[in-house]
mmCIF file of C-alpha atoms in Angstrom:
data_model
loop_
_atom_site.group_PDB
_atom_site.id
_atom_site.type_symbol
_atom_site.label_atom_id
_atom_site.label_comp_id
_atom_site.label_asym_id
_atom_site.label_seq_id
_atom_site.Cartn_x
_atom_site.Cartn_y
_atom_site.Cartn_z
ATOM 1 C CA MET U 1 -23.403 3.353 -15.208
ATOM 2 C CA VAL U 2 -24.850 6.051 -12.702
ATOM 3 C CA GLN U 3 -21.293 7.225 -12.257
ATOM 4 C CA THR U 4 -20.784 7.442 -15.742
ATOM 5 C CA PHE U 5 -24.117 9.697 -16.622
ATOM 6 C CA PHE U 6 -22.897 11.595 -13.721
ATOM 7 C CA ILE U 7 -19.661 12.296 -15.303
ATOM 8 C CA TYR U 8 -19.884 12.600 -18.810
ATOM 9 C CA PHE U 9 -23.277 14.373 -18.630
ATOM 10 C CA GLY U 10 -24.108 16.066 -14.876
ATOM 11 C CA ILE U 11 -20.519 17.709 -14.138
ATOM 12 C CA PRO U 12 -20.249 19.437 -17.838
ATOM 13 C CA GLN U 13 -23.948 20.514 -17.340
ATOM 14 C CA LEU U 14 -23.270 22.230 -13.709
ATOM 15 C CA ILE U 15 -19.919 23.947 -15.438
ATOM 16 C CA GLN U 16 -21.813 24.868 -18.214
ATOM 17 C CA SER U 17 -24.548 26.418 -15.790
ATOM 18 C CA LEU U 18 -22.192 28.730 -13.548
ATOM 19 C CA GLY U 19 -21.517 30.115 -17.689
ATOM 20 C CA PHE U 20 -18.670 28.464 -18.854
ATOM 21 C CA ASN U 21 -18.014 26.530 -21.954
ATOM 22 C CA PHE U 22 -17.232 23.133 -20.597
ATOM 23 C CA ARG U 23 -17.365 19.879 -22.835
ATOM 24 C CA LEU U 24 -16.178 16.592 -22.063
ATOM 25 C CA SER U 25 -15.314 13.661 -24.921
ATOM 26 C CA PRO U 26 -16.288 10.235 -24.314
ATOM 27 C CA PHE U 27 -12.873 9.279 -23.226
ATOM 28 C CA VAL U 28 -12.090 11.630 -20.605
ATOM 29 C CA ALA U 29 -14.833 10.859 -19.431
ATOM 30 C CA GLY U 30 -14.781 7.189 -19.522
ATOM 31 C CA ILE U 31 -11.080 7.545 -18.032
ATOM 32 C CA ILE U 32 -12.305 9.557 -15.633
ATOM 33 C CA THR U 33 -14.969 7.431 -14.574
ATOM 34 C CA LEU U 34 -13.382 3.856 -14.375
ATOM 35 C CA SER U 35 -9.984 5.824 -12.621
ATOM 36 C CA LEU U 36 -12.320 6.913 -9.675
ATOM 37 C CA ASN U 37 -14.547 3.954 -9.259
ATOM 38 C CA ALA U 38 -11.369 1.849 -9.654
ATOM 39 C CA GLY U 39 -9.427 4.291 -7.379
ATOM 40 C CA ALA U 40 -11.929 3.443 -4.308
ATOM 41 C CA TYR U 41 -11.844 -0.206 -4.363
ATOM 42 C CA ILE U 42 -8.128 -0.007 -4.770
ATOM 43 C CA ALA U 43 -7.368 2.445 -1.972
ATOM 44 C CA GLU U 44 -9.937 0.152 0.219
ATOM 45 C CA ILE U 45 -8.218 -2.996 -0.853
ATOM 46 C CA PHE U 46 -4.485 -1.713 0.441
ATOM 47 C CA ARG U 47 -6.410 -0.188 3.745
ATOM 48 C CA GLY U 48 -7.949 -3.640 4.307
ATOM 49 C CA GLY U 49 -4.105 -4.914 3.652
ATOM 50 C CA ILE U 50 -2.582 -2.942 5.798
ATOM 51 C CA GLU U 51 -5.336 -3.186 8.898
ATOM 52 C CA ALA U 52 -5.534 -6.967 8.136
ATOM 53 C CA ILE U 53 -1.052 -7.028 9.517
ATOM 54 C CA ASP U 54 -0.739 -7.233 13.214
ATOM 55 C CA HIS U 55 -0.120 -3.884 15.164
ATOM 56 C CA GLY U 56 2.453 -5.972 16.795
ATOM 57 C CA GLN U 57 4.634 -5.505 13.789
ATOM 58 C CA MET U 58 4.596 -1.451 13.416
ATOM 59 C CA GLU U 59 5.286 -1.640 17.674
ATOM 60 C CA ALA U 60 8.079 -3.510 17.104
ATOM 61 C CA ALA U 61 9.748 -1.820 14.329
ATOM 62 C CA ARG U 62 9.372 1.353 16.419
ATOM 63 C CA SER U 63 11.812 -0.506 19.128
ATOM 64 C CA LEU U 64 14.317 -1.079 16.955
ATOM 65 C CA GLY U 65 14.555 2.954 16.352
ATOM 66 C CA LEU U 66 13.213 3.128 12.735
ATOM 67 C CA SER U 67 11.043 6.060 12.023
ATOM 68 C CA ARG U 68 7.016 5.614 11.394
ATOM 69 C CA TYR U 69 7.517 6.525 8.545
ATOM 70 C CA ARG U 70 10.038 4.503 7.632
ATOM 71 C CA ALA U 71 8.322 1.110 9.762
ATOM 72 C CA MET U 72 5.632 1.349 7.439
ATOM 73 C CA PHE U 73 7.358 0.790 4.054
ATOM 74 C CA LYS U 74 9.838 -1.346 4.885
ATOM 75 C CA ILE U 75 7.949 -3.230 7.149
ATOM 76 C CA ILE U 76 4.286 -2.694 6.663
ATOM 77 C CA LEU U 77 3.871 -2.102 3.308
ATOM 78 C CA PRO U 78 5.503 -5.527 1.864
ATOM 79 C CA GLN U 79 3.600 -7.018 3.627
ATOM 80 C CA ALA U 80 0.248 -5.871 3.571
ATOM 81 C CA VAL U 81 0.765 -5.356 -0.494
ATOM 82 C CA ARG U 82 1.386 -9.376 -0.610
ATOM 83 C CA VAL U 83 -1.892 -9.725 1.277
ATOM 84 C CA SER U 84 -3.525 -7.474 -0.688
ATOM 85 C CA ILE U 85 -2.696 -9.318 -4.515
ATOM 86 C CA PRO U 86 -5.747 -11.269 -4.644
ATOM 87 C CA ALA U 87 -7.760 -8.845 -4.066
ATOM 88 C CA LEU U 88 -6.351 -6.622 -6.710
ATOM 89 C CA VAL U 89 -6.144 -8.591 -9.538
ATOM 90 C CA ASN U 90 -9.854 -9.051 -8.744
ATOM 91 C CA GLN U 91 -10.317 -5.268 -8.510
ATOM 92 C CA PHE U 92 -8.201 -5.432 -12.160
ATOM 93 C CA ILE U 93 -10.522 -7.872 -13.809
ATOM 94 C CA ILE U 94 -13.713 -5.917 -12.345
ATOM 95 C CA SER U 95 -12.094 -3.318 -14.142
ATOM 96 C CA LEU U 96 -11.928 -5.289 -16.993
ATOM 97 C CA LYS U 97 -15.559 -5.836 -16.921
ATOM 98 C CA ASP U 98 -16.456 -2.370 -16.149
ATOM 99 C CA THR U 99 -14.749 -0.956 -19.455
ATOM 100 C CA SER U 100 -17.880 -2.288 -21.195
ATOM 101 C CA ILE U 101 -20.184 0.107 -18.993
ATOM 102 C CA ILE U 102 -18.373 2.908 -20.544
ATOM 103 C CA SER U 103 -20.064 2.083 -24.513
ATOM 104 C CA ILE U 104 -23.414 3.757 -22.654
ATOM 105 C CA ILE U 105 -21.741 7.324 -23.838
ATOM 106 C CA SER U 106 -20.764 6.063 -27.178
ATOM 107 C CA LEU U 107 -17.014 5.224 -25.701
ATOM 108 C CA ALA U 108 -15.946 2.765 -28.764
ATOM 109 C CA ASP U 109 -14.974 -0.636 -26.736
ATOM 110 C CA ILE U 110 -15.648 -3.846 -27.983
ATOM 111 C CA VAL U 111 -19.435 -4.039 -26.907
ATOM 112 C CA TYR U 112 -20.224 -0.811 -28.892
ATOM 113 C CA GLN U 113 -17.717 -1.947 -31.493
ATOM 114 C CA ALA U 114 -19.954 -5.158 -31.247
ATOM 115 C CA ARG U 115 -23.263 -2.882 -31.208
ATOM 116 C CA ILE U 116 -22.004 -1.346 -34.338
ATOM 117 C CA TYR U 117 -21.499 -4.906 -36.325
ATOM 118 C CA ILE U 118 -24.309 -6.783 -35.235
ATOM 119 C CA GLY U 119 -26.533 -3.613 -36.643
ATOM 120 C CA ARG U 120 -25.283 -4.076 -39.959
ATOM 121 C CA THR U 121 -24.820 -7.979 -40.118
ATOM 122 C CA MET U 122 -27.939 -8.984 -37.594
ATOM 123 C CA GLN U 123 -25.134 -11.840 -36.176
ATOM 124 C CA SER U 124 -25.885 -11.184 -32.740
ATOM 125 C CA PHE U 125 -25.449 -14.477 -31.179
ATOM 126 C CA ALA U 126 -21.670 -15.236 -33.289
ATOM 127 C CA THR U 127 -21.069 -11.564 -32.662
ATOM 128 C CA TRP U 128 -21.538 -11.754 -28.345
ATOM 129 C CA THR U 129 -19.910 -14.851 -28.348
ATOM 130 C CA ILE U 130 -16.878 -13.940 -29.949
ATOM 131 C CA VAL U 131 -17.141 -10.799 -27.676
ATOM 132 C CA GLY U 132 -17.602 -12.760 -24.761
ATOM 133 C CA LEU U 133 -14.717 -15.251 -25.901
ATOM 134 C CA PHE U 134 -12.166 -12.480 -25.868
ATOM 135 C CA TYR U 135 -13.367 -11.509 -22.476
ATOM 136 C CA LEU U 136 -12.702 -14.494 -20.992
ATOM 137 C CA ALA U 137 -9.352 -15.321 -22.787
ATOM 138 C CA ILE U 138 -8.056 -11.546 -21.236
ATOM 139 C CA ILE U 139 -9.711 -12.567 -17.939
ATOM 140 C CA THR U 140 -7.791 -15.829 -17.960
ATOM 141 C CA VAL U 141 -4.151 -14.261 -19.039
ATOM 142 C CA LEU U 142 -4.810 -11.981 -15.737
ATOM 143 C CA SER U 143 -6.016 -14.285 -13.693
ATOM 144 C CA GLN U 144 -2.630 -16.521 -14.423
ATOM 145 C CA ILE U 145 -0.440 -13.520 -14.086
ATOM 146 C CA SER U 146 -2.709 -13.236 -10.415
ATOM 147 C CA ILE U 147 -1.331 -17.094 -9.326
ATOM 148 C CA TYR U 148 2.070 -16.485 -11.057
ATOM 149 C CA VAL U 149 2.723 -12.884 -9.195
ATOM 150 C CA GLU U 150 1.219 -14.685 -5.929
ATOM 151 C CA LYS U 151 3.485 -17.938 -6.051
ATOM 152 C CA ARG U 152 6.305 -15.064 -6.816
ATOM 153 C CA LEU U 153 5.504 -13.149 -3.675
ATOM 154 C CA ASP U 154 4.896 -16.392 -1.119
ATOM 155 C CA TYR U 155 8.987 -17.290 -0.948
ATOM 156 C CA GLY U 156 9.964 -18.074 1.988
ATOM 157 C CA GLN U 157 6.401 -18.614 3.311
ATOM 158 C CA LYS U 158 6.055 -22.134 2.672
ATOM 159 C CA SER U 159 8.115 -23.325 4.645
ATOM 160 C CA ARG U 160 7.619 -20.933 7.808
ATOM 161 C CA ARG U 161 3.855 -22.652 7.396
ATOM 162 C CA GLN U 162 5.273 -26.251 7.468
ATOM 163 C CA GLY U 163 7.315 -25.004 10.823
ATOM 164 C CA THR U 164 10.661 -25.613 8.899
ATOM 165 C CA ALA U 165 12.682 -22.186 8.912
#
């Protein structure tokens, strides 16, 4: 929430104090906030995925004559992506839930629309139940996609874990 306020109110005020006429729309401020926040977490997820791969993988690739760049893209990153998938899907779900925070700057997301509807009808319980079910449905679909992707990326791993090649 602090990031949203800083980007929507703070940055335009700072630029205006320098003598420029600048204003951010709620949509642009929301996109910038969500992108910066998710981008930092996703970068850390990939860094952790790369760190999870044994350093011997890079040494083996380099000993076979692959350049550092080629070894990274052909050997290390495919394994790192496989390791990172659960955390990435979790981050996408968190980002989806974070969209409700940007309603504080009047960006018309589902939470903002629900508040308007409640103001007109005074049916808060039913409205928040529907909003909750909507988020639950989207998150359930994302979780099922995650399970499918994890299974697809797990090809060849099951037989190795069982001891047969």
